[in-house]
Amino acid sequence: MITLNVNGTNYQVNAGSDMPLLWVIRDILGLTGTKYGCGIEQCGACTVLVDGHPQKSCDMDATEAVGRKITTIEGLSATGTHPVQLAWIANQVPQCGYCQSGMILCVAAALARNPKAKATDITGELENICACGTYQRIRNAVKSITG
Amino acid sequence: MDNALLDARLTRRGFLRAGALVVGYATLGGVPHAIGTAEAAGSSALVNAWVRIGSDNSVAVLIGSAEMGQGVCTSLAQIVADELQADWTRVTFEFAPAAPAYANFVTHAQLTGGSMSVRGYYAGLRVAGAAAREMLKSAAALAWGVPASACTATNGTVTAIVGGVTKSMTYGALAPAAATLPVPASPPLTPDSALRFIGHSLPRLDLAAKTTGAAVFGIDVRVPGMAYAAIKHCPQLGGTLAVLPKKPSGATAIVGLDNAVAVVVEDTTWHAIQLARNLKPTWTIPSSVADLTTATIMTEAKSLMASATPAIAESVGNPAAAIAAAKLQLDATYDVPYLAHATLEPLNCTASVTRTSCEIWAPTQAAGIVAQTAATLTGLPLSAITVHTTFLGGGLGRKFEQDFIAQAIRVSQALMRPVKLTWSREEDFGNDQYRPMALARVQAGLDATGAVVGWRNRIVSPSILFQRGWVGPNDVDSQAVDGAIDLPYGFATRAVEYVRHTAEIPVGFWRSVGFSINTFVVESAIDELATLAGIDPLAFRQRLLANDARSLGVLNAAAALGGWNTPVPKGHARGIAFCEGFGSTVAQVIEIAGKAGSISVVRVSCAIDCGTVINPDTVAAQMEGGIVQGLGAALWGKMTFTNGVASPRNFNGYAMVRMRNMPQVAVTVLASGGFVGGVGEPGVPPVAPALANAYARLTGIRLRSLPMFTAPRSGD
C-alpha cells in the first residue's frame, strides 16, 4: 500500500511497484479526466501536476509520487472556473477534447510558476499533441490571459 | 423532405428510452465516479424522439451523430432548438441510442461520416423541432380550452390570451401532456428571417465537460463488475491465431480471437496491457505475407499502372487524341503512402453480454452498425441490444470500423460479464485500417491559349469498398476516385480510370477518404499545367472556373485572405489549391518560408462555402482542424510495412503537428445559402497540394510523392 495525495485528498492505494501513476489515477482512483494516449511520454494527454509541475503520468511510477502533491484536471478547480478553463471556453478551444486536460494543466502550471509569463513563452513550452489541431485557439486562449 | 418518412421517424413507437449517458454511478476503488455528463434533474418527458424536456424547463436535444470534435452536439441542437423556440440557456444534449428513429435522414443509417451530420439531419431536425413546438402549443391549448392557433411559443414558454387574461406555461410544465399528443407530420417551419440560433456562433455545449475532465469518452466508461481487457494482435497483418497461449499468472482469462488474443484482468487496463504485451502466442502466417511490404506494393502499383486494364470512372471525348495534338503536354506521376488514423483516444469498447441482453458503450461513429454487430455475434434480437455512444477522442474514420467492437463483445460473451477492452497505442498503429496508398498518372494537354484540351488520370490504389465486399473486383471504387471525377473544371475531353491494387493491407476511411489522395494529384497537376502555360496559378484556375460563380467566389476569397496578389516576403512562397467535395467548396492559400528540404508553414488562408451555415465558429474550427491534419499528413505522414508488420507503432515515429509547427490560420466562411454542405472533411484535401505548390514556387522542386519530408523522430 502506498499513500498518494491527489487533489488534496490522501488515498491509500494498492498499486504494483511499477504501475505508472496514470493508471492509478484512472483505474484505481477513478479520475478519468487524465487520459492514456501513448504510454511513452510522447503525447501529453496524461499530464498531471506533481508539486505544481507538469508531469507525464504514463511513464512515472506511482511510487515516485508518494509524498508529493498531485493535481489532476478534476482538482484544478472545484467549479471548473480556473482562469485557464474559462479562457478555454471563451476561446472555444476544444474539439474532441481528449488532449485538453493535459493542455490546460500545462498552461495553468506555467502561469502559476510565473504569473507575468508571456504567451509565447507558455505556448513555446507546449509539446502536447492535439490531433484535432486546436493549437491556434490555445494560443489565443493563452493570450487572452497574459494580455 | 419526404414527410411520410419523417412522420414514421418522429413517432415514439419503437423508440428506445434514451438516457444514453446517465447510467448511474459505479463505485470502484472506493471513489464514486459519475459515468456521464448529463444530470438527471427531476422528471422529464420525451416530447418526440428528439426532444426531452425536464420539469426544470431544461431541453435536451437527442443527437443522432457521434461527437468526435466536430461540434455536432451543438450544431444539431441549434437546429432543433431554433424551431422549438427554446430558451438556449436551458438547452443541453444527449447522445441518442442506436435506434432506427435516429438514423440520418439522408443516409438512412446511424453513421457519422462523409461530413453528413448537418447535411443529413438539417431538414429533418427542423421539422422535429417544429413538431415538438406545436405539440407544446397543443398541450397548452387543451389546458386552456382555446385553439392551438391562439397560442404562441416563445423562448421556452407558451402564452395565449384567454378571456382577456394573458396565460402562460413553461415548456417544462407542458411537456408531460405534450408527450401524449400525436406528432404532427407537417408542422409549420419558422421563416428563415425569424431564426435565432441557426447561423450564429453559439458557444459549444460540450466544453464545460471538456475542460474539467467530466466528459466521458469510451475509454473512461466504468460499469459495475467490469473486468479490464487488452489485446495482442498477430504482429503480421493477415496472420491468425494458431495456438492460444496459457493464461498468464494474474489474469482472469485469456480469450482467443481470429487474429488476436485478449487478456482479461480484474484491476487495471495497465495490468492487462502488460500481460498482453508479454504473450507469446503461436500464429499462422500466410505465405502471401511477403507481399505486404511497402516496396513490393509500389513495384506492383507501377506494374498495374503500366499494364492493367482499368475500370472507367469518367469518360468524355477522346483525351488521348486531344493531348497528342496539344501544344503543350504534361505527364506526371504522383504517389501517396498508407496513413494511420492515430486518433488520440486509442480504440476501446465496453461490452456487457448476458444470456438475454447485450449492452455496449463505445466511442463509435457507427452506432447503427454496432447494434447489428452485436446482434450477429450474440444471436440476440436488436430489441435486446443497447448501444451507448460516448464522446469520441477523435474518430477520423477509424471509429466507424467494427473490429474493436466485435472483440469486446466476444470477450464479454466468453466471460458473461462486463469487460472494457482497450488497445495499446502500439496495437492501434499496428492494426489500423489504413488510408490506402495510391499511384496516379496525369496526362494533360494545353492549347496555345493555355486551355486544357485533354485530361487523363489513371489511379492505382487498393479498394476500401472491395475489401468489404461492397463492390466487385473490376468495379470502380467510388471512394478511390472521389476528388478525381466530376471536377468543376470541366475539361473538354477527359478520362479518369481506376485500377484496383490487390495488396491486402486493410484499408479504410480516413478523413476525406479519396479526396485526401486525389485532390493532391489534381491540384498539383493543375499547378504544373499553369507553370507550363506560363500563367499565374490563381489566374489559371479562375479561367477554368469562369462559369462557376460559387467556386470562383471561394477561390477569390481564399486568394484575398492569403494576399495572393501582394508581394511575397523574401524566402517565402505561396501555393494555392481548390477542392469541391462533401457538398462544399474550399480553397486554401498556404505561405511557407525556408529553403529546399527545410521549410516552415507560415500561414494558411482558407475559404469555405458550405451554403447554409449553422454555427460559423464550428465551421471555422473544422477548417483549422482539417488543415492541421492535412499538414501532418503532407509533411511527414507515412506507414510502412515489412512482411505485414506495420511501422511505426507510436508517436515517437509518427510525427504529428505540434504547437511549434502551427501556422497562423485564417478562415473565411462564405454562406451562399440554398444548400447545406459538409465541413468535417473538406478542409483536409487542399492542404497537401497547396503546400507542394508553394514548395515548387519556393525551390523550383516539384514534389510529386508524399510525404514531402522524412518525419523528425522525437526521443522515446
mmCIF file with all atom_site columns, N, CA and C in Angstrom, chain A residues 29-74:
data_model
loop_
_atom_site.group_PDB
_atom_site.id
_atom_site.type_symbol
_atom_site.label_atom_id
_atom_site.label_alt_id
_atom_site.label_comp_id
_atom_site.label_asym_id
_atom_site.label_entity_id
_atom_site.label_seq_id
_atom_site.pdbx_PDB_ins_code
_atom_site.Cartn_x
_atom_site.Cartn_y
_atom_site.Cartn_z
_atom_site.occupancy
_atom_site.B_iso_or_equiv
_atom_site.pdbx_formal_charge
_atom_site.auth_seq_id
_atom_site.auth_comp_id
_atom_site.auth_asym_id
_atom_site.auth_atom_id
_atom_site.pdbx_PDB_model_num
ATOM 1   N N  . LEU A 1 29 ? -8.223  5.191  -8.740  1.00 0.00 ? 29 LEU A N  1
ATOM 2   C CA . LEU A 1 29 ? -8.926  6.329  -8.147  1.00 0.00 ? 29 LEU A CA 1
ATOM 3   C C  . LEU A 1 29 ? -10.152 6.737  -8.953  1.00 0.00 ? 29 LEU A C  1
ATOM 4   N N  . GLY A 1 30 ? -10.217 6.305  -10.186 1.00 0.00 ? 30 GLY A N  1
ATOM 5   C CA . GLY A 1 30 ? -11.400 6.607  -10.997 1.00 0.00 ? 30 GLY A CA 1
ATOM 6   C C  . GLY A 1 30 ? -11.475 8.038  -11.489 1.00 0.00 ? 30 GLY A C  1
ATOM 7   N N  . LEU A 1 31 ? -10.336 8.708  -11.523 1.00 0.00 ? 31 LEU A N  1
ATOM 8   C CA . LEU A 1 31 ? -10.302 10.076 -12.045 1.00 0.00 ? 31 LEU A CA 1
ATOM 9   C C  . LEU A 1 31 ? -9.917  9.997  -13.520 1.00 0.00 ? 31 LEU A C  1
ATOM 10  N N  . THR A 1 32 ? -10.925 9.937  -14.378 1.00 0.00 ? 32 THR A N  1
ATOM 11  C CA . THR A 1 32 ? -10.653 9.609  -15.779 1.00 0.00 ? 32 THR A CA 1
ATOM 12  C C  . THR A 1 32 ? -10.406 10.827 -16.664 1.00 0.00 ? 32 THR A C  1
ATOM 13  N N  . GLY A 1 33 ? -10.348 12.005 -16.054 1.00 0.00 ? 33 GLY A N  1
ATOM 14  C CA . GLY A 1 33 ? -10.006 13.178 -16.865 1.00 0.00 ? 33 GLY A CA 1
ATOM 15  C C  . GLY A 1 33 ? -8.574  13.147 -17.364 1.00 0.00 ? 33 GLY A C  1
ATOM 16  N N  . THR A 1 34 ? -7.737  12.346 -16.733 1.00 0.00 ? 34 THR A N  1
ATOM 17  C CA . THR A 1 34 ? -6.350  12.159 -17.162 1.00 0.00 ? 34 THR A CA 1
ATOM 18  C C  . THR A 1 34 ? -6.341  11.013 -18.171 1.00 0.00 ? 34 THR A C  1
ATOM 19  N N  . LYS A 1 35 ? -5.804  11.264 -19.360 1.00 0.00 ? 35 LYS A N  1
ATOM 20  C CA . LYS A 1 35 ? -6.001  10.312 -20.456 1.00 0.00 ? 35 LYS A CA 1
ATOM 21  C C  . LYS A 1 35 ? -4.757  9.494  -20.804 1.00 0.00 ? 35 LYS A C  1
ATOM 22  N N  . TYR A 1 36 ? -5.029  8.306  -21.302 1.00 0.00 ? 36 TYR A N  1
ATOM 23  C CA . TYR A 1 36 ? -3.981  7.479  -21.914 1.00 0.00 ? 36 TYR A CA 1
ATOM 24  C C  . TYR A 1 36 ? -3.957  7.774  -23.406 1.00 0.00 ? 36 TYR A C  1
ATOM 25  N N  . GLY A 1 37 ? -2.766  8.139  -23.912 1.00 0.00 ? 37 GLY A N  1
ATOM 26  C CA . GLY A 1 37 ? -2.657  8.376  -25.348 1.00 0.00 ? 37 GLY A CA 1
ATOM 27  C C  . GLY A 1 37 ? -1.563  7.574  -26.007 1.00 0.00 ? 37 GLY A C  1
ATOM 28  N N  . CYS A 1 38 ? -0.423  7.441  -25.332 1.00 0.00 ? 38 CYS A N  1
ATOM 29  C CA . CYS A 1 38 ? 0.704   6.775  -25.986 1.00 0.00 ? 38 CYS A CA 1
ATOM 30  C C  . CYS A 1 38 ? 1.486   5.859  -25.053 1.00 0.00 ? 38 CYS A C  1
ATOM 31  N N  . GLY A 1 39 ? 1.542   6.180  -23.785 1.00 0.00 ? 39 GLY A N  1
ATOM 32  C CA . GLY A 1 39 ? 2.277   5.346  -22.834 1.00 0.00 ? 39 GLY A CA 1
ATOM 33  C C  . GLY A 1 39 ? 3.775   5.548  -22.847 1.00 0.00 ? 39 GLY A C  1
ATOM 34  N N  . ILE A 1 40 ? 4.272   6.462  -23.678 1.00 0.00 ? 40 ILE A N  1
ATOM 35  C CA . ILE A 1 40 ? 5.732   6.658  -23.763 1.00 0.00 ? 40 ILE A CA 1
ATOM 36  C C  . ILE A 1 40 ? 6.110   8.141  -23.669 1.00 0.00 ? 40 ILE A C  1
ATOM 37  N N  . GLU A 1 41 ? 5.310   8.907  -22.972 1.00 0.00 ? 41 GLU A N  1
ATOM 38  C CA . GLU A 1 41 ? 5.609   10.327 -22.740 1.00 0.00 ? 41 GLU A CA 1
ATOM 39  C C  . GLU A 1 41 ? 5.748   11.129 -24.018 1.00 0.00 ? 41 GLU A C  1
ATOM 40  N N  . GLN A 1 42 ? 4.956   10.780 -25.023 1.00 0.00 ? 42 GLN A N  1
ATOM 41  C CA . GLN A 1 42 ? 5.033   11.488 -26.285 1.00 0.00 ? 42 GLN A CA 1
ATOM 42  C C  . GLN A 1 42 ? 3.910   12.491 -26.484 1.00 0.00 ? 42 GLN A C  1
ATOM 43  N N  . CYS A 1 43 ? 2.701   12.144 -26.070 1.00 0.00 ? 43 CYS A N  1
ATOM 44  C CA . CYS A 1 43 ? 1.548   12.960 -26.478 1.00 0.00 ? 43 CYS A CA 1
ATOM 45  C C  . CYS A 1 43 ? 1.103   13.937 -25.405 1.00 0.00 ? 43 CYS A C  1
ATOM 46  N N  . GLY A 1 44 ? 1.347   13.604 -24.136 1.00 0.00 ? 44 GLY A N  1
ATOM 47  C CA . GLY A 1 44 ? 0.992   14.536 -23.074 1.00 0.00 ? 44 GLY A CA 1
ATOM 48  C C  . GLY A 1 44 ? -0.459  14.508 -22.640 1.00 0.00 ? 44 GLY A C  1
ATOM 49  N N  . ALA A 1 45 ? -1.254  13.594 -23.168 1.00 0.00 ? 45 ALA A N  1
ATOM 50  C CA . ALA A 1 45 ? -2.663  13.503 -22.752 1.00 0.00 ? 45 ALA A CA 1
ATOM 51  C C  . ALA A 1 45 ? -2.776  13.110 -21.282 1.00 0.00 ? 45 ALA A C  1
ATOM 52  N N  . CYS A 1 46 ? -1.715  12.517 -20.757 1.00 0.00 ? 46 CYS A N  1
ATOM 53  C CA . CYS A 1 46 ? -1.723  12.009 -19.381 1.00 0.00 ? 46 CYS A CA 1
ATOM 54  C C  . CYS A 1 46 ? -1.145  13.015 -18.382 1.00 0.00 ? 46 CYS A C  1
ATOM 55  N N  . THR A 1 47 ? -0.935  14.248 -18.843 1.00 0.00 ? 47 THR A N  1
ATOM 56  C CA . THR A 1 47 ? -0.267  15.225 -17.981 1.00 0.00 ? 47 THR A CA 1
ATOM 57  C C  . THR A 1 47 ? -1.046  15.495 -16.693 1.00 0.00 ? 47 THR A C  1
ATOM 58  N N  . VAL A 1 48 ? -0.334  15.454 -15.573 1.00 0.00 ? 48 VAL A N  1
ATOM 59  C CA . VAL A 1 48 ? -0.871  15.902 -14.283 1.00 0.00 ? 48 VAL A CA 1
ATOM 60  C C  . VAL A 1 48 ? 0.168   16.872 -13.704 1.00 0.00 ? 48 VAL A C  1
ATOM 61  N N  . LEU A 1 49 ? -0.179  17.516 -12.624 1.00 0.00 ? 49 LEU A N  1
ATOM 62  C CA . LEU A 1 49 ? 0.804   18.356 -11.947 1.00 0.00 ? 49 LEU A CA 1
ATOM 63  C C  . LEU A 1 49 ? 1.326   17.590 -10.737 1.00 0.00 ? 49 LEU A C  1
ATOM 64  N N  . VAL A 1 50 ? 2.647   17.546 -10.621 1.00 0.00 ? 50 VAL A N  1
ATOM 65  C CA . VAL A 1 50 ? 3.273   16.956 -9.443  1.00 0.00 ? 50 VAL A CA 1
ATOM 66  C C  . VAL A 1 50 ? 4.030   18.081 -8.758  1.00 0.00 ? 50 VAL A C  1
ATOM 67  N N  . ASP A 1 51 ? 3.607   18.412 -7.550  1.00 0.00 ? 51 ASP A N  1
ATOM 68  C CA . ASP A 1 51 ? 4.127   19.593 -6.850  1.00 0.00 ? 51 ASP A CA 1
ATOM 69  C C  . ASP A 1 51 ? 4.105   20.815 -7.771  1.00 0.00 ? 51 ASP A C  1
ATOM 70  N N  . GLY A 1 52 ? 3.053   20.907 -8.540  1.00 0.00 ? 52 GLY A N  1
ATOM 71  C CA . GLY A 1 52 ? 2.861   22.081 -9.383  1.00 0.00 ? 52 GLY A CA 1
ATOM 72  C C  . GLY A 1 52 ? 3.507   22.032 -10.749 1.00 0.00 ? 52 GLY A C  1
ATOM 73  N N  . HIS A 1 53 ? 4.309   20.997 -11.000 1.00 0.00 ? 53 HIS A N  1
ATOM 74  C CA . HIS A 1 53 ? 4.995   20.911 -12.290 1.00 0.00 ? 53 HIS A CA 1
ATOM 75  C C  . HIS A 1 53 ? 4.320   19.896 -13.206 1.00 0.00 ? 53 HIS A C  1
ATOM 76  N N  . PRO A 1 54 ? 4.169   20.234 -14.487 1.00 0.00 ? 54 PRO A N  1
ATOM 77  C CA . PRO A 1 54 ? 3.559   19.279 -15.411 1.00 0.00 ? 54 PRO A CA 1
ATOM 78  C C  . PRO A 1 54 ? 4.404   18.009 -15.494 1.00 0.00 ? 54 PRO A C  1
ATOM 79  N N  . GLN A 1 55 ? 3.733   16.893 -15.432 1.00 0.00 ? 55 GLN A N  1
ATOM 80  C CA . GLN A 1 55 ? 4.432   15.614 -15.445 1.00 0.00 ? 55 GLN A CA 1
ATOM 81  C C  . GLN A 1 55 ? 3.592   14.646 -16.267 1.00 0.00 ? 55 GLN A C  1
ATOM 82  N N  . LYS A 1 56 ? 4.231   13.986 -17.217 1.00 0.00 ? 56 LYS A N  1
ATOM 83  C CA . LYS A 1 56 ? 3.500   12.958 -17.968 1.00 0.00 ? 56 LYS A CA 1
ATOM 84  C C  . LYS A 1 56 ? 3.397   11.734 -17.070 1.00 0.00 ? 56 LYS A C  1
ATOM 85  N N  . SER A 1 57 ? 2.177   11.384 -16.729 1.00 0.00 ? 57 SER A N  1
ATOM 86  C CA . SER A 1 57 ? 1.972   10.354 -15.703 1.00 0.00 ? 57 SER A CA 1
ATOM 87  C C  . SER A 1 57 ? 2.037   8.936  -16.253 1.00 0.00 ? 57 SER A C  1
ATOM 88  N N  . CYS A 1 58 ? 2.138   8.804  -17.577 1.00 0.00 ? 58 CYS A N  1
ATOM 89  C CA . CYS A 1 58 ? 2.082   7.448  -18.148 1.00 0.00 ? 58 CYS A CA 1
ATOM 90  C C  . CYS A 1 58 ? 3.369   6.678  -17.924 1.00 0.00 ? 58 CYS A C  1
ATOM 91  N N  . ASP A 1 59 ? 4.455   7.403  -17.670 1.00 0.00 ? 59 ASP A N  1
ATOM 92  C CA . ASP A 1 59 ? 5.732   6.706  -17.541 1.00 0.00 ? 59 ASP A CA 1
ATOM 93  C C  . ASP A 1 59 ? 6.410   7.059  -16.218 1.00 0.00 ? 59 ASP A C  1
ATOM 94  N N  . MET A 1 60 ? 5.597   7.477  -15.246 1.00 0.00 ? 60 MET A N  1
ATOM 95  C CA . MET A 1 60 ? 6.138   7.768  -13.922 1.00 0.00 ? 60 MET A CA 1
ATOM 96  C C  . MET A 1 60 ? 5.573   6.740  -12.950 1.00 0.00 ? 60 MET A C  1
ATOM 97  N N  . ASP A 1 61 ? 6.425   6.006  -12.285 1.00 0.00 ? 61 ASP A N  1
ATOM 98  C CA . ASP A 1 61 ? 5.917   5.026  -11.328 1.00 0.00 ? 61 ASP A CA 1
ATOM 99  C C  . ASP A 1 61 ? 5.119   5.738  -10.240 1.00 0.00 ? 61 ASP A C  1
ATOM 100 N N  . ALA A 1 62 ? 4.010   5.150  -9.870  1.00 0.00 ? 62 ALA A N  1
ATOM 101 C CA . ALA A 1 62 ? 3.173   5.760  -8.831  1.00 0.00 ? 62 ALA A CA 1
ATOM 102 C C  . ALA A 1 62 ? 3.954   5.915  -7.532  1.00 0.00 ? 62 ALA A C  1
ATOM 103 N N  . THR A 1 63 ? 4.868   4.988  -7.283  1.00 0.00 ? 63 THR A N  1
ATOM 104 C CA . THR A 1 63 ? 5.632   5.049  -6.031  1.00 0.00 ? 63 THR A CA 1
ATOM 105 C C  . THR A 1 63 ? 6.475   6.322  -5.947  1.00 0.00 ? 63 THR A C  1
ATOM 106 N N  . GLU A 1 64 ? 6.879   6.836  -7.114  1.00 0.00 ? 64 GLU A N  1
ATOM 107 C CA . GLU A 1 64 ? 7.673   8.076  -7.130  1.00 0.00 ? 64 GLU A CA 1
ATOM 108 C C  . GLU A 1 64 ? 6.855   9.288  -6.713  1.00 0.00 ? 64 GLU A C  1
ATOM 109 N N  . ALA A 1 65 ? 5.531   9.146  -6.749  1.00 0.00 ? 65 ALA A N  1
ATOM 110 C CA . ALA A 1 65 ? 4.668   10.284 -6.434  1.00 0.00 ? 65 ALA A CA 1
ATOM 111 C C  . ALA A 1 65 ? 4.290   10.341 -4.959  1.00 0.00 ? 65 ALA A C  1
ATOM 112 N N  . VAL A 1 66 ? 4.769   9.353  -4.207  1.00 0.00 ? 66 VAL A N  1
ATOM 113 C CA . VAL A 1 66 ? 4.457   9.335  -2.773  1.00 0.00 ? 66 VAL A CA 1
ATOM 114 C C  . VAL A 1 66 ? 5.067   10.576 -2.111  1.00 0.00 ? 66 VAL A C  1
ATOM 115 N N  . GLY A 1 67 ? 4.281   11.230 -1.265  1.00 0.00 ? 67 GLY A N  1
ATOM 116 C CA . GLY A 1 67 ? 4.782   12.401 -0.549  1.00 0.00 ? 67 GLY A CA 1
ATOM 117 C C  . GLY A 1 67 ? 4.746   13.675 -1.369  1.00 0.00 ? 67 GLY A C  1
ATOM 118 N N  . ARG A 1 68 ? 4.200   13.600 -2.574  1.00 0.00 ? 68 ARG A N  1
ATOM 119 C CA . ARG A 1 68 ? 4.133   14.801 -3.409  1.00 0.00 ? 68 ARG A CA 1
ATOM 120 C C  . ARG A 1 68 ? 2.664   15.140 -3.675  1.00 0.00 ? 68 ARG A C  1
ATOM 121 N N  . LYS A 1 69 ? 2.431   16.371 -4.027  1.00 0.00 ? 69 LYS A N  1
ATOM 122 C CA . LYS A 1 69 ? 1.048   16.806 -4.265  1.00 0.00 ? 69 LYS A CA 1
ATOM 123 C C  . LYS A 1 69 ? 0.719   16.632 -5.751  1.00 0.00 ? 69 LYS A C  1
ATOM 124 N N  . ILE A 1 70 ? -0.248  15.789 -5.993  1.00 0.00 ? 70 ILE A N  1
ATOM 125 C CA . ILE A 1 70 ? -0.653  15.521 -7.378  1.00 0.00 ? 70 ILE A CA 1
ATOM 126 C C  . ILE A 1 70 ? -1.959  16.264 -7.653  1.00 0.00 ? 70 ILE A C  1
ATOM 127 N N  . THR A 1 71 ? -1.974  16.981 -8.773  1.00 0.00 ? 71 THR A N  1
ATOM 128 C CA . THR A 1 71 ? -3.208  17.661 -9.176  1.00 0.00 ? 71 THR A CA 1
ATOM 129 C C  . THR A 1 71 ? -3.614  17.147 -10.549 1.00 0.00 ? 71 THR A C  1
ATOM 130 N N  . THR A 1 72 ? -4.827  16.666 -10.641 1.00 0.00 ? 72 THR A N  1
ATOM 131 C CA . THR A 1 72 ? -5.365  16.267 -11.942 1.00 0.00 ? 72 THR A CA 1
ATOM 132 C C  . THR A 1 72 ? -6.339  17.346 -12.398 1.00 0.00 ? 72 THR A C  1
ATOM 133 N N  . ILE A 1 73 ? -6.849  17.204 -13.605 1.00 0.00 ? 73 ILE A N  1
ATOM 134 C CA . ILE A 1 73 ? -7.789  18.202 -14.131 1.00 0.00 ? 73 ILE A CA 1
ATOM 135 C C  . ILE A 1 73 ? -8.991  18.359 -13.197 1.00 0.00 ? 73 ILE A C  1
ATOM 136 N N  . GLU A 1 74 ? -9.375  17.262 -12.563 1.00 0.00 ? 74 GLU A N  1
ATOM 137 C CA . GLU A 1 74 ? -10.542 17.346 -11.673 1.00 0.00 ? 74 GLU A CA 1
ATOM 138 C C  . GLU A 1 74 ? -10.247 18.216 -10.456 1.00 0.00 ? 74 GLU A C  1
#
